[in-house]
Amino acid sequence: MASIGKVKKERINWKEIKKQKVLLLLSAGYVIYGFIFCYLPLAGWLMAFENYKPKAGFFHSEFIGLGKFRQLFLDDGFIHVIRNTLAMGVINLVTTMVAAIVFAILLNEVKSQGGKKVVQTISYLPHFLSWIIVTGILHDALSGTGIVNDLLVRFQLLKEPLNFFAYPKYFWWIVAFANVWKETGWNAIIYLASITAIDTSLYEAAAIDGAGRWARIKYITLPGIKPTIIILLLMNSGNVLNAGFEVQYLLGNGLVQSVSQTIDIYVLKWGISQGDYSLGTAAGIFKSVVSISIILIANEMAKRAGEERLF
Amino acid sequence: MTNHRMLHKRKSSLGNKIFVFLNTIFMVLFVIITLYPVWNTLVLAFNDGTDALRGGLYLWPRKWTFQNYITVLHKKNLLVGAYISVARTVIGTLTALAANALLAYIVSRKRFIFKRQLSLFWVITMYVNGGMIPVFLLYKGLGLTNSFLVYIIPGMVGAFNMMVIRTYMVGLPDSLEESAQLDGAGDLVIFTKIISPLCKPVYATIALFCAVGHWNSWFDAMLYNRMNANLTTLQYELMKLLSSVSNQSNSVESMKNAVAAVTPTSVRSAATILTMLPIVCLYPFLQRYFVTGLTIGGVKG
């Protein structure tokens, strides 16, 4: 009986394959495309273990093991670059998430539906402007003759205009502000959606019990969106090292180089501009491995704490 | 007892009023901080460049002029950039939408035997990638550098966008497909005639994501096509304009411009306005699609 069943199943499979030949052919196309553009570059990681010379090529360059990684970690510049990338990644992650959650909760408390819609629509406009435009505007606003200096001097908080881009101590916070300005409204969309999904009878019951606004936010809204917060925290934690290119590249200058350079900028500088492909690849591998480790560790921690998780 | 209750009610309604008041102020400030920088750029773009150097321009242009825009529209590199940006946005969006939608269709077929493996194959690409240098060398090897195709082909399939469409397609009733199959329709017919017309909202969302991404990208132009001035994009030209402004102030060009009552800053403001114009104009009509798309992909997926 069982064996007959098996044979029958196999026959159906062959029939199925024939029936699905269009899907299979198309899939094959996608696999080839994906293999070339997404998986083949991984083979390039070999370069990090070689002294890659374009002339000698991939297979005939001298194999040097971990030499490039040693060079990387003996370079004080790279240690600074790691620090900058991590610091800005964490600052941005925390500030943008907190800003979005606070904004979503406060916007949800606005009773006028029309007003809510107008504010929300305006709030995610900056998300669609390019970083080129945003950093250009920021440059204008913070320049010596810009509005920020003008206001600070007018209200006598500063004696004379200050060039904010000339001091390393401001740079990380300028980057964080730029991210908050650009992404708060956009990131809030998802929190607003999950606030809307909270059972309204909870609020009604709480109101009857005399819970004030803060109590309702603290005991109903925040616990209600906690799963969303955790999932987004997990997803974003893997991107902590990725969030360090455009803004820093566009806002950085010689005076703040020591705090503005990130891993991606380092790769661009050494790998592309200086042509040391092996060193650039090694730095890139370091970034990928750390990113994946962070996301796995964060996921494991969430699992242990009995919270939502990605995998 | 009743007294106490009334007192409590009055107190909470006072607290409530204060909260509503403060919250309204917060929202107004939020809107101002969001919109004002854009408005200020607009003011600078319509103001005489040399006059703007005096400072104090906040809410309204002091000395109106169109000269900044005229200067921008006479810059050949910006025009070439605009042409390439429009071309890549249109072609890139259409090809990416078609490619993602078809892949989403394949992996959302419940009967398809490799649906799980094919999904996984693409989801992995969201987390693992080769990095800048190997990708650069690959494109170079494939002859994609110094070519328009580098804007179109490599980014065509994106796992995130594909998964958003897939989530939407999974939500459609199976009976549609089954009855079409009984009528003898093949997969391509089901995809184009049955499923796609129902997916218009999610297609709109993904098309908009892709279009904004294409319109705003500059790094690929810099990395792969820097050597070819005919393949530059608008954002990359704008970026060069920005960095030249922050680095030079007394070059020959700026002296030449100063005579013509435009300054690098005023020209840059005009270029910035023209670059964001398509997005700002289309934004009010299209913004609802952004939100639906994000909530489909985020909450359900």
Coordinates of C-alpha atoms in Angstrom, one line a residue:
Chain A
M1 CA 0.0 0.0 0.0
A2 CA 2.7 2.4 1.1
S3 CA 4.9 1.7 -1.9
I4 CA 2.1 2.2 -4.3
G5 CA 1.4 5.5 -2.7
K6 CA 5.1 6.5 -3.2
V7 CA 5.2 5.5 -6.9
K8 CA 2.0 7.4 -7.5
K9 CA 3.4 10.5 -5.8
E10 CA 6.6 10.4 -7.9
R11 CA 4.6 10.1 -11.1
I12 CA 2.6 13.1 -10.1
N13 CA 5.8 15.0 -9.5
W14 CA 7.1 14.4 -13.0
K15 CA 3.8 15.4 -14.4
E16 CA 3.9 18.5 -12.1
I17 CA 7.3 19.4 -13.4
K18 CA 6.1 19.2 -17.0
K19 CA 3.1 21.3 -16.0
Q20 CA 5.2 23.8 -14.3
K21 CA 7.8 24.2 -17.0
V22 CA 7.1 27.9 -17.5
L23 CA 7.5 28.6 -13.8
L24 CA 10.7 26.5 -13.8
L25 CA 12.2 28.2 -16.8
L26 CA 11.5 31.6 -15.4
S27 CA 12.9 30.6 -12.0
A28 CA 16.1 29.4 -13.8
G29 CA 16.5 32.9 -15.3
Y30 CA 16.1 34.5 -11.9
V31 CA 18.6 32.1 -10.3
I32 CA 21.2 32.8 -12.9
Y33 CA 20.6 36.6 -12.5
G34 CA 20.8 36.4 -8.8
F35 CA 23.8 34.1 -8.9
I36 CA 25.7 36.6 -11.0
F37 CA 24.7 39.8 -9.3
C38 CA 24.3 38.8 -5.6
Y39 CA 26.3 35.6 -5.1
L40 CA 29.3 35.9 -7.5
P41 CA 30.6 39.0 -5.7
L42 CA 31.0 36.8 -2.6
A43 CA 33.7 34.8 -4.5
G44 CA 35.6 38.2 -4.6
W45 CA 36.2 37.8 -0.9
L46 CA 39.1 35.6 -1.9
M47 CA 40.9 38.9 -2.8
A48 CA 41.1 39.8 0.9
F49 CA 43.5 36.8 1.4
E50 CA 45.7 37.6 -1.6
N51 CA 47.9 40.4 -2.6
Y52 CA 45.6 41.1 -5.5
K53 CA 47.1 42.5 -8.6
P54 CA 44.7 43.2 -11.5
K55 CA 47.4 42.1 -14.0
A56 CA 48.0 38.7 -12.3
G57 CA 44.2 38.3 -11.9
F58 CA 42.1 36.4 -9.5
F59 CA 43.8 33.0 -9.7
H60 CA 47.4 34.0 -10.0
S61 CA 47.8 36.7 -7.4
E62 CA 50.0 35.9 -4.4
F63 CA 48.1 34.2 -1.5
I64 CA 49.0 36.0 1.8
G65 CA 46.4 34.6 4.2
L66 CA 45.4 37.1 6.9
G67 CA 48.1 39.6 6.0
K68 CA 45.6 42.3 4.9
F69 CA 43.5 41.9 8.0
R70 CA 46.6 42.3 10.1
Q71 CA 47.5 45.5 8.2
L72 CA 43.9 46.7 8.7
F73 CA 44.0 46.3 12.5
L74 CA 47.5 47.7 12.9
D75 CA 46.3 50.8 11.2
D76 CA 45.2 53.4 13.9
G77 CA 43.1 55.0 11.2
F78 CA 41.0 51.9 10.8
I79 CA 40.4 51.6 14.6
H80 CA 39.1 55.1 14.5
V81 CA 36.9 54.3 11.5
I82 CA 35.4 51.3 13.4
R83 CA 34.7 53.5 16.4
N84 CA 33.1 56.2 14.2
T85 CA 30.9 53.7 12.3
L86 CA 29.7 52.0 15.5
A87 CA 29.2 55.3 17.4
M88 CA 27.2 57.0 14.6
G89 CA 25.3 53.8 13.9
V90 CA 24.2 53.4 17.5
I91 CA 23.4 57.1 18.0
N92 CA 21.4 57.2 14.8
L93 CA 19.5 54.0 15.6
V94 CA 18.5 55.2 19.1
T95 CA 17.7 58.8 18.1
T96 CA 15.7 58.0 15.0
M97 CA 13.7 55.2 16.8
V98 CA 12.9 57.3 19.8
A99 CA 12.0 60.3 17.7
A100 CA 9.7 58.1 15.5
I101 CA 8.0 56.5 18.5
V102 CA 7.4 59.8 20.4
F103 CA 6.1 61.4 17.2
A104 CA 3.8 58.5 16.4
I105 CA 2.3 58.5 20.0
L106 CA 1.9 62.3 20.1
L107 CA 0.4 62.3 16.6
N108 CA -2.0 59.6 17.6
E109 CA -3.2 61.9 20.4
V110 CA -4.2 64.6 18.0
K111 CA -8.0 64.5 17.9
S112 CA -8.6 66.4 14.7
Q113 CA -8.5 63.9 11.8
G114 CA -7.8 66.6 9.3
G115 CA -4.9 68.1 11.2
K116 CA -3.5 64.6 11.8
K117 CA -3.5 63.8 8.1
V118 CA -1.9 67.1 7.1
V119 CA 0.9 66.8 9.7
Q120 CA 1.5 63.2 8.7
T121 CA 1.6 63.9 5.0
I122 CA 4.1 66.7 5.6
S123 CA 6.2 64.6 8.0
Y124 CA 7.3 62.1 5.5
L125 CA 8.2 64.5 2.7
P126 CA 11.9 64.7 3.7
H127 CA 12.2 60.9 3.3
F128 CA 11.9 61.4 -0.5
L129 CA 14.5 64.1 -0.8
S130 CA 18.0 62.8 -1.7
W131 CA 20.8 63.1 0.8
I132 CA 22.5 65.5 -1.6
I133 CA 19.6 67.9 -1.2
V134 CA 19.3 67.3 2.6
T135 CA 23.0 67.8 3.3
G136 CA 23.0 70.9 1.0
I137 CA 20.2 72.4 3.0
L138 CA 21.9 71.5 6.3
H139 CA 25.1 73.1 5.1
D140 CA 23.2 76.3 4.4
A141 CA 21.3 76.3 7.7
L142 CA 24.5 75.7 9.8
S143 CA 26.9 77.8 7.9
G144 CA 28.3 81.0 9.4
T145 CA 25.6 83.1 7.7
G146 CA 22.9 80.5 8.1
I147 CA 19.7 80.7 10.0
V148 CA 20.8 78.7 13.0
N149 CA 23.8 81.0 13.7
D150 CA 21.6 84.0 13.1
L151 CA 19.0 82.9 15.6
L152 CA 21.7 81.9 18.2
V153 CA 23.4 85.3 17.9
R154 CA 20.2 87.2 17.9
F155 CA 19.0 85.5 21.1
Q156 CA 22.6 86.0 22.5
L157 CA 23.2 82.4 23.0
L158 CA 26.4 82.9 21.0
K159 CA 28.6 85.9 20.8
E160 CA 29.6 85.4 17.2
P161 CA 28.6 82.9 14.4
L162 CA 30.2 79.4 14.8
N163 CA 31.1 77.2 11.9
F164 CA 29.6 73.9 13.2
F165 CA 31.3 71.8 10.6
A166 CA 34.7 72.8 11.7
Y167 CA 34.5 71.1 15.1
P168 CA 34.8 67.3 15.6
K169 CA 32.6 67.4 18.7
Y170 CA 29.5 68.4 16.8
F171 CA 29.8 66.1 13.8
W172 CA 28.1 63.0 15.2
W173 CA 25.2 65.0 16.5
I174 CA 24.8 66.8 13.2
V175 CA 24.6 63.5 11.5
A176 CA 22.0 62.2 14.0
F177 CA 19.9 65.4 13.6
A178 CA 20.0 65.0 9.8
N179 CA 18.8 61.4 10.1
V180 CA 16.0 62.4 12.6
W181 CA 14.9 65.3 10.3
K182 CA 14.8 63.1 7.2
E183 CA 13.3 59.9 8.6
T184 CA 11.1 60.6 11.7
G185 CA 7.8 60.9 9.8
W186 CA 8.6 57.9 7.6
N187 CA 9.6 55.7 10.4
A188 CA 6.5 56.7 12.4
I189 CA 4.2 55.2 9.7
I190 CA 4.8 51.7 11.0
Y191 CA 4.3 52.6 14.6
L192 CA 1.1 54.5 13.8
A193 CA -0.2 51.5 12.0
S194 CA 0.5 49.3 15.0
I195 CA -1.1 51.8 17.4
T196 CA -4.2 51.7 15.2
A197 CA -4.3 48.0 15.6
I198 CA -4.5 48.2 19.4
D199 CA -8.0 47.1 20.7
T200 CA -9.8 50.4 21.4
S201 CA -11.9 48.7 24.2
L202 CA -8.7 48.7 26.3
Y203 CA -8.6 52.5 26.2
E204 CA -12.3 52.7 27.0
A205 CA -11.9 50.4 30.0
A206 CA -8.9 52.4 31.2
A207 CA -10.8 55.7 30.8
I208 CA -13.6 54.3 33.0
D209 CA -11.0 53.3 35.6
G210 CA -9.8 56.9 35.6
A211 CA -6.5 56.3 33.9
G212 CA -5.1 59.6 32.6
R213 CA -3.4 60.2 29.3
W214 CA 0.1 59.3 30.5
A215 CA -1.2 56.1 32.2
R216 CA -2.9 55.1 29.0
I217 CA 0.3 55.7 26.9
K218 CA 2.4 53.9 29.4
Y219 CA 0.3 50.9 30.1
I220 CA -1.6 50.4 26.8
T221 CA 0.0 52.1 23.9
L222 CA 3.7 51.3 24.6
P223 CA 3.1 47.6 25.5
G224 CA 0.8 47.4 22.4
I225 CA 3.5 48.5 20.0
K226 CA 6.3 46.6 21.8
P227 CA 6.4 43.7 19.3
T228 CA 6.8 46.2 16.5
I229 CA 9.5 48.1 18.3
I230 CA 11.5 44.9 18.9
I231 CA 11.2 43.6 15.4
L232 CA 12.3 47.0 14.0
L233 CA 15.1 47.1 16.5
L234 CA 16.3 43.7 15.4
M235 CA 16.1 44.6 11.7
N236 CA 17.9 47.9 12.2
S237 CA 20.6 46.5 14.5
G238 CA 22.0 44.6 11.5
N239 CA 22.2 47.9 9.6
V240 CA 24.1 49.7 12.3
L241 CA 27.3 49.5 10.2
N242 CA 25.6 50.1 6.9
A243 CA 24.1 53.4 8.0
G244 CA 27.4 55.1 7.6
F245 CA 28.1 56.3 4.1
E246 CA 26.1 59.0 2.3
V247 CA 25.6 61.6 5.1
Q248 CA 29.2 61.2 6.4
Y249 CA 30.6 61.3 2.9
L250 CA 28.6 64.4 2.0
L251 CA 29.0 66.3 5.2
G252 CA 32.5 65.4 6.1
N253 CA 35.5 67.7 5.5
G254 CA 39.2 67.8 6.3
L255 CA 38.7 69.3 9.7
V256 CA 36.4 66.6 11.1
Q257 CA 38.0 63.7 9.2
S258 CA 39.0 61.9 12.5
V259 CA 35.4 61.5 13.5
S260 CA 33.6 61.5 10.1
Q261 CA 35.2 58.6 8.3
T262 CA 33.3 55.3 8.3
I263 CA 34.1 51.8 7.1
D264 CA 32.4 52.4 3.7
I265 CA 34.3 55.6 3.2
Y266 CA 37.5 53.8 4.1
V267 CA 36.7 51.1 1.6
L268 CA 36.0 53.7 -1.1
K269 CA 39.2 55.6 -0.2
W270 CA 41.6 52.6 -0.1
G271 CA 39.9 50.2 -2.3
I272 CA 38.7 52.4 -5.2
S273 CA 40.7 55.6 -5.1
Q274 CA 44.1 54.0 -4.0
G275 CA 43.4 50.8 -5.9
D276 CA 44.3 48.5 -3.0
Y277 CA 41.5 46.1 -3.8
S278 CA 42.6 43.5 -1.2
L279 CA 42.6 45.9 1.7
G280 CA 39.2 47.3 0.6
T281 CA 37.7 43.9 0.4
A282 CA 39.1 42.9 3.8
A283 CA 37.5 45.9 5.4
G284 CA 34.2 45.1 3.6
I285 CA 34.3 41.5 4.9
F286 CA 34.9 42.7 8.4
K287 CA 31.8 44.9 8.0
S288 CA 29.6 42.1 6.7
V289 CA 30.7 39.6 9.3
V290 CA 30.1 42.0 12.2
S291 CA 26.7 43.0 10.8
I292 CA 25.6 39.4 10.5
S293 CA 26.9 38.7 14.0
I294 CA 25.1 41.6 15.5
I295 CA 21.8 40.6 13.9
L296 CA 22.2 36.9 15.1
I297 CA 23.2 38.0 18.6
A298 CA 20.3 40.4 18.9
N299 CA 17.9 37.8 17.6
E300 CA 19.2 35.3 20.1
M301 CA 18.8 37.8 22.9
A302 CA 15.2 38.5 21.9
K303 CA 14.5 34.8 21.8
R304 CA 16.0 34.3 25.3
A305 CA 13.9 37.2 26.7
G306 CA 10.8 35.6 25.2
E307 CA 10.2 38.5 22.8
E308 CA 9.4 38.7 19.1
R309 CA 12.2 37.6 16.8
L310 CA 13.3 37.6 13.2
F311 CA 14.1 34.0 12.6
Chain B
M1 CA -18.2 62.0 47.1
T2 CA -19.8 63.8 44.1
N3 CA -17.8 66.9 45.0
H4 CA -14.6 64.9 44.9
R5 CA -15.5 63.4 41.6
M6 CA -16.3 66.7 40.0
L7 CA -13.1 68.1 41.3
H8 CA -11.2 65.2 39.8
K9 CA -12.9 65.7 36.5
R10 CA -12.2 69.3 36.4
K11 CA -8.6 68.7 37.2
S12 CA -8.2 66.1 34.5
S13 CA -9.9 68.2 32.0
L14 CA -7.5 71.1 32.8
G15 CA -4.5 68.7 32.4
N16 CA -6.1 67.5 29.2
K17 CA -6.4 71.1 27.9
I18 CA -2.7 71.7 28.7
F19 CA -1.7 68.5 27.0
V20 CA -3.8 69.3 23.9
F21 CA -2.3 72.8 23.8
L22 CA 1.3 71.6 24.2
N23 CA 0.8 68.8 21.7
T24 CA -0.6 71.3 19.1
I25 CA 2.4 73.5 19.6
F26 CA 4.7 70.5 19.2
M27 CA 2.9 69.6 15.9
V28 CA 3.1 73.1 14.6
L29 CA 6.8 73.3 15.4
F30 CA 7.4 69.9 13.8
V31 CA 5.7 71.1 10.6
I32 CA 7.8 74.3 10.6
I33 CA 11.0 72.5 11.1
T34 CA 10.2 70.1 8.3
L35 CA 9.1 72.6 5.8
Y36 CA 11.1 75.7 6.6
P37 CA 14.4 74.5 5.2
V38 CA 12.8 73.8 1.9
W39 CA 11.0 77.1 1.9
N40 CA 14.2 79.0 2.6
T41 CA 15.9 77.3 -0.3
L42 CA 13.0 78.4 -2.5
V43 CA 13.5 82.0 -1.2
L44 CA 17.2 81.9 -2.0
A45 CA 16.5 80.5 -5.4
F46 CA 14.3 83.4 -6.4
N47 CA 16.5 86.1 -4.9
D48 CA 19.3 88.0 -6.5
G49 CA 22.6 86.2 -5.7
T50 CA 24.7 89.2 -4.7
D51 CA 21.9 90.7 -2.7
A52 CA 21.5 87.4 -0.8
L53 CA 25.1 87.7 0.5
R54 CA 23.9 90.5 2.8
G55 CA 22.0 87.8 4.7
G56 CA 18.7 88.2 6.5
L57 CA 16.7 86.4 3.9
Y58 CA 14.1 84.2 5.6
L59 CA 10.5 84.3 4.5
W60 CA 10.3 86.2 1.3
P61 CA 12.7 87.1 -1.5
R62 CA 14.0 90.7 -1.3
K63 CA 15.1 91.2 -4.8
W64 CA 13.2 88.9 -7.2
T65 CA 15.0 87.3 -10.1
F66 CA 14.8 84.3 -12.4
Q67 CA 18.5 84.6 -13.3
N68 CA 19.4 81.7 -11.0
Y69 CA 17.1 79.4 -12.9
I70 CA 18.3 80.7 -16.3
T71 CA 21.9 80.1 -15.3
V72 CA 21.0 76.5 -14.2
L73 CA 19.2 75.8 -17.4
H74 CA 22.2 77.0 -19.4
K75 CA 24.6 74.5 -17.7
K76 CA 25.1 71.7 -20.2
N77 CA 26.2 69.2 -17.5
L78 CA 22.9 69.7 -15.5
L79 CA 20.9 69.2 -18.7
V80 CA 22.7 66.0 -19.6
G81 CA 22.2 64.9 -15.9
A82 CA 18.5 65.7 -16.1
Y83 CA 18.1 63.7 -19.3
I84 CA 19.9 60.7 -17.9
S85 CA 18.0 60.9 -14.6
V86 CA 14.6 60.9 -16.4
A87 CA 15.7 58.1 -18.7
R88 CA 16.9 55.9 -15.9
T89 CA 13.9 56.7 -13.7
V90 CA 11.4 55.7 -16.4
I91 CA 13.3 52.6 -17.8
G92 CA 14.6 51.5 -14.5
T93 CA 11.2 51.7 -12.8
L94 CA 9.4 49.8 -15.5
T95 CA 12.0 47.0 -15.7
A96 CA 12.3 46.7 -12.0
L97 CA 8.6 46.6 -11.5
A98 CA 8.2 43.9 -14.2
A99 CA 11.1 41.8 -12.8
N100 CA 10.0 42.0 -9.2
A101 CA 6.3 41.3 -10.0
L102 CA 7.1 38.3 -12.1
L103 CA 9.4 36.8 -9.4
A104 CA 6.8 37.6 -6.8
Y105 CA 4.2 35.7 -8.9
I106 CA 6.4 32.7 -9.2
V107 CA 7.2 32.4 -5.5
S108 CA 3.6 33.1 -4.5
R109 CA 2.2 30.1 -6.5
K110 CA 1.3 27.5 -3.9
R111 CA 1.6 24.7 -6.4
F112 CA 5.1 25.6 -7.5
I113 CA 7.5 23.0 -6.2
F114 CA 10.6 25.2 -5.6
K115 CA 8.7 28.2 -4.1
R116 CA 10.4 27.9 -0.7
Q117 CA 13.9 27.5 -2.1
L118 CA 13.6 30.3 -4.6
S119 CA 12.3 32.7 -1.8
L120 CA 15.1 31.7 0.5
F121 CA 17.6 32.3 -2.4
W122 CA 16.5 35.9 -2.6
V123 CA 15.9 36.6 1.1
I124 CA 19.5 35.7 1.8
T125 CA 20.6 38.5 -0.6
M126 CA 19.1 41.0 1.8
Y127 CA 21.6 40.1 4.5
V128 CA 24.7 38.9 2.7
N129 CA 26.4 40.8 -0.1
G130 CA 29.9 40.9 -1.5
G131 CA 30.7 44.5 -0.7
M132 CA 31.8 47.5 -2.7
I133 CA 35.1 46.2 -4.2
P134 CA 34.0 42.8 -5.5
V135 CA 30.9 44.3 -6.9
F136 CA 32.9 47.1 -8.6
L137 CA 35.2 44.5 -10.2
L138 CA 32.3 42.4 -11.3
Y139 CA 30.6 45.2 -13.1
K140 CA 33.9 46.2 -14.7
G141 CA 34.4 42.6 -15.8
L142 CA 30.8 42.4 -17.3
G143 CA 31.4 45.7 -19.2
L144 CA 28.8 47.5 -17.1
T145 CA 31.0 50.4 -16.1
N146 CA 30.9 53.4 -18.4
S147 CA 27.5 52.3 -19.6
F148 CA 23.9 53.3 -19.0
L149 CA 23.0 49.7 -18.3
V150 CA 24.7 49.8 -14.9
Y151 CA 21.8 52.0 -13.7
I152 CA 19.2 49.4 -14.9
I153 CA 20.4 45.8 -14.7
P154 CA 22.1 45.2 -11.4
G155 CA 19.4 46.7 -9.2
M156 CA 16.5 45.3 -11.2
V157 CA 15.4 42.6 -8.7
G158 CA 15.3 43.7 -5.0
A159 CA 14.4 41.1 -2.4
F160 CA 12.5 43.6 -0.2
N161 CA 10.3 45.0 -3.0
M162 CA 9.7 41.5 -4.3
M163 CA 8.6 40.3 -0.9
V164 CA 6.1 43.2 -0.5
I165 CA 4.5 42.2 -3.8
R166 CA 4.6 38.5 -2.9
T167 CA 2.8 39.3 0.4
Y168 CA 0.0 41.1 -1.5
M169 CA -0.3 38.3 -4.0
V170 CA -0.5 35.6 -1.3
G171 CA -3.5 37.5 0.0
L172 CA -5.5 37.1 -3.3
P173 CA -8.0 34.2 -3.4
D174 CA -6.8 31.0 -5.0
S175 CA -10.0 30.4 -6.8
L176 CA -9.1 33.1 -9.4
E177 CA -6.1 31.2 -10.6
E178 CA -7.8 27.8 -10.4
S179 CA -10.7 28.9 -12.6
A180 CA -8.3 30.5 -15.1
Q181 CA -6.4 27.2 -15.2
L182 CA -9.5 25.2 -15.9
D183 CA -10.0 27.5 -18.9
G184 CA -6.6 26.5 -20.1
A185 CA -4.7 29.7 -19.3
G186 CA -1.0 29.3 -18.9
D187 CA 1.2 31.0 -16.2
L188 CA 2.0 34.0 -18.3
V189 CA -1.6 34.7 -19.1
I190 CA -2.6 34.2 -15.5
F191 CA 0.2 36.6 -14.4
T192 CA -0.6 39.4 -16.9
K193 CA -4.4 39.1 -17.3
I194 CA -5.6 37.8 -13.9
I195 CA -3.2 38.6 -11.1
S196 CA -1.5 41.8 -12.2
P197 CA -4.7 43.9 -12.7
L198 CA -5.6 43.1 -9.1
C199 CA -2.2 44.1 -7.9
K200 CA -2.4 47.7 -9.1
P201 CA -2.1 49.3 -5.6
V202 CA 1.0 47.3 -4.6
Y203 CA 2.5 47.8 -8.1
A204 CA 2.0 51.6 -7.7
T205 CA 3.8 51.5 -4.3
I206 CA 6.8 49.6 -5.6
A207 CA 7.0 51.6 -8.8
L208 CA 7.1 54.8 -6.6
F209 CA 9.8 53.3 -4.4
C210 CA 11.9 52.4 -7.4
A211 CA 11.3 55.8 -9.1
V212 CA 12.3 57.8 -6.1
G213 CA 15.4 55.6 -5.6
H214 CA 16.4 56.1 -9.3
W215 CA 15.8 59.8 -9.2
N216 CA 17.8 60.3 -6.0
S217 CA 20.8 58.1 -6.7
W218 CA 24.2 59.6 -7.3
F219 CA 26.7 57.1 -6.0
D220 CA 26.5 54.7 -8.9
A221 CA 27.0 57.6 -11.3
M222 CA 30.1 58.6 -9.4
L223 CA 31.5 55.1 -8.9
Y224 CA 30.9 53.5 -12.3
N225 CA 30.4 56.3 -14.8
R226 CA 32.6 59.1 -13.6
M227 CA 34.7 59.0 -16.7
N228 CA 31.8 59.5 -19.0
A229 CA 30.2 63.0 -18.8
N230 CA 27.3 61.9 -21.0
L231 CA 26.2 59.4 -18.4
T232 CA 26.1 61.6 -15.4
T233 CA 22.9 62.0 -13.3
L234 CA 21.2 65.1 -12.0
Q235 CA 21.9 64.3 -8.4
Y236 CA 25.6 63.7 -9.0
E237 CA 25.9 67.0 -10.8
L238 CA 24.1 68.7 -7.9
M239 CA 26.6 67.1 -5.6
K240 CA 29.5 68.4 -7.6
L241 CA 27.9 71.8 -7.5
L242 CA 27.5 71.5 -3.7
S243 CA 31.1 70.5 -3.0
S244 CA 32.4 73.2 -5.4
V245 CA 30.5 75.8 -3.4
S246 CA 31.8 74.7 -0.1
N247 CA 35.4 74.5 -1.4
Q248 CA 35.8 77.5 -3.6
S249 CA 34.6 81.1 -3.3
N250 CA 36.9 83.1 -5.5
S251 CA 37.5 80.9 -8.5
V252 CA 37.2 82.4 -12.0
E253 CA 33.7 81.0 -12.4
S254 CA 32.3 82.6 -9.3
M255 CA 33.9 86.0 -10.2
K256 CA 32.3 85.7 -13.7
N257 CA 29.0 84.9 -12.0
A258 CA 29.2 87.7 -9.5
V259 CA 29.0 90.1 -12.4
A260 CA 25.9 88.4 -13.6
A261 CA 24.3 88.8 -10.2
V262 CA 24.3 85.1 -9.4
T263 CA 26.5 83.4 -6.9
P264 CA 27.4 79.7 -6.5
T265 CA 25.0 79.6 -3.5
S266 CA 22.0 81.1 -5.4
V267 CA 22.6 78.8 -8.4
R268 CA 22.8 75.8 -6.2
S269 CA 19.5 76.8 -4.5
A270 CA 17.9 77.0 -7.9
A271 CA 19.3 73.6 -8.9
T272 CA 18.2 72.1 -5.7
I273 CA 14.6 73.4 -6.2
L274 CA 14.5 72.0 -9.8
T275 CA 15.8 68.7 -8.6
M276 CA 13.2 68.3 -5.9
L277 CA 10.4 69.7 -8.1
P278 CA 9.2 66.4 -9.6
I279 CA 9.0 64.8 -6.2
V280 CA 7.3 67.7 -4.5
C281 CA 4.8 68.1 -7.3
L282 CA 3.8 64.5 -7.5
Y283 CA 3.9 63.9 -3.8
P284 CA 0.4 65.0 -2.8
F285 CA -1.1 62.7 -5.4
L286 CA 1.0 59.7 -4.7
Q287 CA 1.7 59.7 -1.0
R288 CA -1.1 57.4 -0.1
Y289 CA 0.5 54.6 -2.0
F290 CA 3.7 54.9 0.0
V291 CA 1.8 54.4 3.2
T292 CA -0.2 51.4 2.0
G293 CA 2.9 49.7 0.6
L294 CA 4.9 50.2 3.8
T295 CA 2.1 48.8 6.0
I296 CA 1.5 45.8 3.7
G297 CA 5.2 44.9 3.7
G298 CA 5.9 45.8 7.3
V299 CA 2.9 44.5 9.3
K300 CA 1.9 41.4 7.4
G301 CA 5.3 40.4 6.0

